[in-house]
Short mmCIF file of C-alpha atoms in Angstrom, two decimals:
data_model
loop_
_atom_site.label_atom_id
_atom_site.label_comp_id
_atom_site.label_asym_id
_atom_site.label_seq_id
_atom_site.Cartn_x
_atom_site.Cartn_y
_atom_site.Cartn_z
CA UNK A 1 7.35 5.04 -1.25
CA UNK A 2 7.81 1.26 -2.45
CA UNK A 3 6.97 -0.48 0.98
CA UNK A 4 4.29 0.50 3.71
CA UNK A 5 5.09 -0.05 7.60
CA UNK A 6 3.39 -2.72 8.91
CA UNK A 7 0.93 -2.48 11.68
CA UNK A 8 3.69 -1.43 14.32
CA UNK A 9 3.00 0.87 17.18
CA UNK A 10 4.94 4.25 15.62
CA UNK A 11 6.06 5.43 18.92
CA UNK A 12 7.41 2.43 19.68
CA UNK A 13 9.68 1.96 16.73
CA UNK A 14 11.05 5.76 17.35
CA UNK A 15 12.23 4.84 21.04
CA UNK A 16 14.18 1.77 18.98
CA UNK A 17 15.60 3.92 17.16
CA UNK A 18 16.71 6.70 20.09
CA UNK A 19 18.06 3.50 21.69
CA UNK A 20 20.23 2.63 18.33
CA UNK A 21 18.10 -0.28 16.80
CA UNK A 22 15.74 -0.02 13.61
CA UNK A 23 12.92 -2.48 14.23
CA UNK A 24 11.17 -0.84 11.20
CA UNK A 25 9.31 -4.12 9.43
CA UNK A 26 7.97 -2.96 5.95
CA UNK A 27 5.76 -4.25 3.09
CA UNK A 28 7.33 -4.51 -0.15
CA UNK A 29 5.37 -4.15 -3.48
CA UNK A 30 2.87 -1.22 -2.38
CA UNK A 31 3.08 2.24 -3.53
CA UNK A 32 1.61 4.76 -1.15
CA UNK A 33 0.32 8.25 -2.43
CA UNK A 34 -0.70 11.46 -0.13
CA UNK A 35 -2.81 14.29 -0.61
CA UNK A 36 -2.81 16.93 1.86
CA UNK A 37 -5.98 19.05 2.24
CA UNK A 38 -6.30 22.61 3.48
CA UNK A 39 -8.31 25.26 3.90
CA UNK A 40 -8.35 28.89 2.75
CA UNK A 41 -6.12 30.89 3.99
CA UNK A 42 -3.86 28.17 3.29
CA UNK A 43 -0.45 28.60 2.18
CA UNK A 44 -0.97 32.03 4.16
CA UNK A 45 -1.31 30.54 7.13
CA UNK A 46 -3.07 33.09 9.69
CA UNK A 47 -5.01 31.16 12.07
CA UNK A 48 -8.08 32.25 14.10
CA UNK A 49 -11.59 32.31 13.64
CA UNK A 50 -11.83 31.43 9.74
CA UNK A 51 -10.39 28.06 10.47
CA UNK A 52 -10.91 27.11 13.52
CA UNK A 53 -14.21 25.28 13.95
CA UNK A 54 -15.62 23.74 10.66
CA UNK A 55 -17.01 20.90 10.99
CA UNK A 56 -14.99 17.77 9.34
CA UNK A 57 -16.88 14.75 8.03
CA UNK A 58 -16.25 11.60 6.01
CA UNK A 59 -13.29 10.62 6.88
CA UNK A 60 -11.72 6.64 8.14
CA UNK A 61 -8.74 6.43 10.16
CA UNK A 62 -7.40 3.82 7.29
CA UNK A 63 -6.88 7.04 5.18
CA UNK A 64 -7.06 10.31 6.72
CA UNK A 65 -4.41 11.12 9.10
CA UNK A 66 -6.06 14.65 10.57
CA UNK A 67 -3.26 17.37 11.20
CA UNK A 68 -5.16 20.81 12.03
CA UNK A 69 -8.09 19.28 14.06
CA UNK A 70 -9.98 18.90 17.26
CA UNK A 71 -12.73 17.86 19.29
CA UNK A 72 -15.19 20.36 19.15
CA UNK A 73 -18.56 20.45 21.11
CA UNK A 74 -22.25 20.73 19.86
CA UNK A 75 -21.36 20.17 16.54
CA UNK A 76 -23.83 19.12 14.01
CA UNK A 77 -23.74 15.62 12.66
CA UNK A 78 -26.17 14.03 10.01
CA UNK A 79 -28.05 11.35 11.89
CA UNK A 80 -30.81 9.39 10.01
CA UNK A 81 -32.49 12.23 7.74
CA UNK A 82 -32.15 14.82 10.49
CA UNK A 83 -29.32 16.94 12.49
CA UNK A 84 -28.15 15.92 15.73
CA UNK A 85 -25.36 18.37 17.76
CA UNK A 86 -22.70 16.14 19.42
CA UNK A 87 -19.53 16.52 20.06
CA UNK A 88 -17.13 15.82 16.69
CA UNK A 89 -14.20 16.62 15.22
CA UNK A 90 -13.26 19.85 13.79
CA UNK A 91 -10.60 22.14 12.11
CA UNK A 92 -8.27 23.84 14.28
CA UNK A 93 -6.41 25.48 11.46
CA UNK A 94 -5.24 25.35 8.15
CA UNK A 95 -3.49 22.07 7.33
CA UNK A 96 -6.27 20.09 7.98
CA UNK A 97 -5.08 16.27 6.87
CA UNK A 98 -2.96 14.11 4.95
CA UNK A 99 -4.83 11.79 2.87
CA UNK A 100 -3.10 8.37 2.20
CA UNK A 101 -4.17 5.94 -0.92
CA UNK A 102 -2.19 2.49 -1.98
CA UNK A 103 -2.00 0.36 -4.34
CA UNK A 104 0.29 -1.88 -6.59
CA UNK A 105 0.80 0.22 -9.01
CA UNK A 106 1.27 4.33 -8.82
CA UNK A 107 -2.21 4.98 -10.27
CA UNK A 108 -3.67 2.75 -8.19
CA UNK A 109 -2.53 4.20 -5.11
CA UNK A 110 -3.52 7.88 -6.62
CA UNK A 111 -6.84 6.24 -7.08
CA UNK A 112 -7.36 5.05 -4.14
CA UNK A 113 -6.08 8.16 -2.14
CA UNK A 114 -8.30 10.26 -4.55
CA UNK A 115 -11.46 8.49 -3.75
CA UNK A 116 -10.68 8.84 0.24
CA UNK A 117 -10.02 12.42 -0.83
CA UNK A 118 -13.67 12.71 -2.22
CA UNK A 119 -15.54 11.00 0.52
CA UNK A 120 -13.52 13.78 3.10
CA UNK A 121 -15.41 16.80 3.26
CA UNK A 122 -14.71 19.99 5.06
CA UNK A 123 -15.68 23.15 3.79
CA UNK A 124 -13.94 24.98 1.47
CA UNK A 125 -11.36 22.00 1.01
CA UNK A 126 -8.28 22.41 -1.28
CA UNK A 127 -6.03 19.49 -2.20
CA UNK A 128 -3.98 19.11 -5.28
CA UNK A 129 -5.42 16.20 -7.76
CA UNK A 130 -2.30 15.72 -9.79
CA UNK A 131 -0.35 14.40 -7.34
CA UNK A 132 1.87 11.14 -8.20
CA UNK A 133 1.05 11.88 -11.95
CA UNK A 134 4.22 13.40 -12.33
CA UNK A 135 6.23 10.05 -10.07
CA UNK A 136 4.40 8.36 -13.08
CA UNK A 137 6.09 9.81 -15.48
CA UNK A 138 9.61 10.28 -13.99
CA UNK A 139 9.49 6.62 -13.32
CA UNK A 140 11.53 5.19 -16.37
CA UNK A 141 14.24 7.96 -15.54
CA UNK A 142 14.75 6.98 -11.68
CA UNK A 143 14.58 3.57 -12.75
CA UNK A 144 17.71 3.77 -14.94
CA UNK A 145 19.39 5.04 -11.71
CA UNK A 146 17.98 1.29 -9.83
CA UNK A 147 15.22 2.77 -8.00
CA UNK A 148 11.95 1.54 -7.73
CA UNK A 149 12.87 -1.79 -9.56
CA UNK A 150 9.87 -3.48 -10.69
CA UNK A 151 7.17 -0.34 -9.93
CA UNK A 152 4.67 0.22 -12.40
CA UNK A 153 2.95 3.33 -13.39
#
């Protein structure tokens, strides 16, 4: 998308719209990107023991937006250059999070929601690291049609 939401309570603007107004305030000029990471058995999606559980680390709310997740108890969490067991988060299936990267330009927002996509580790991770090439290069063609006036790829 061409404009981000500002920093608006969510909930908030979806009971505006139930009661018929759209207090939606957006930013123009940024391109956002998303990268959704899974885990195997992903697309199969089964459930159960495989994916419940694994611990999830690296991750800032400014980019991750956690989907399949939980709190999980005594999990172990890198503290100093030892282990401590805590309580953290953790998978709870498949579809583990949506990864979010912007920038003013299409390759800068795959950049930047590559590099957030790095830093997240779960194991066994699967995400998709082409995504928004192909916007890049459909761009001229929507365009023509008087979308995305001024984007860049």
């Amino acid at each position: 998308t061409q404009a981000l939401i500002q920093n608006k309570d969510p909930c908030q603007w979806i009971l505006d719209c139930v009661n018929g107004e759209d207090t939606l305030e957006l930013i123009d000029g940024l391109v956002c990107v998303s990268i959704v990471v899974t885990i195997p058995p992903y697309p199969h999606r089964q459930g159960g023991p495989d994916v419940d559980g694994k611990p999830i680390y690296g991750y800032d709310k400014k980019h991750v937006h956690l989907c399949d997740a939980r709190l999980g108890d005594n999990v172990p969490v890198p503290a100093g250059e030892g282990v401590v067991r805590i309580p953290s988060i953790v998978t709870a299936g498949e579809y583990v999070a949506v990864i979010c990267g912007t920038g003013k330009t299409i390759s800068g927002a795959r950049r930047s929601a590559l590099a957030a996509t790095e830093k997240f580790m779960v194991k066994n991770k699967q995400y998709r690291n082409e995504i928004g090439s192909k916007m890049q290069k459909q761009l001229p063609d929507i365009q023509k049609h008087g979308y995305a006036q001024g984007l860049e790829p």
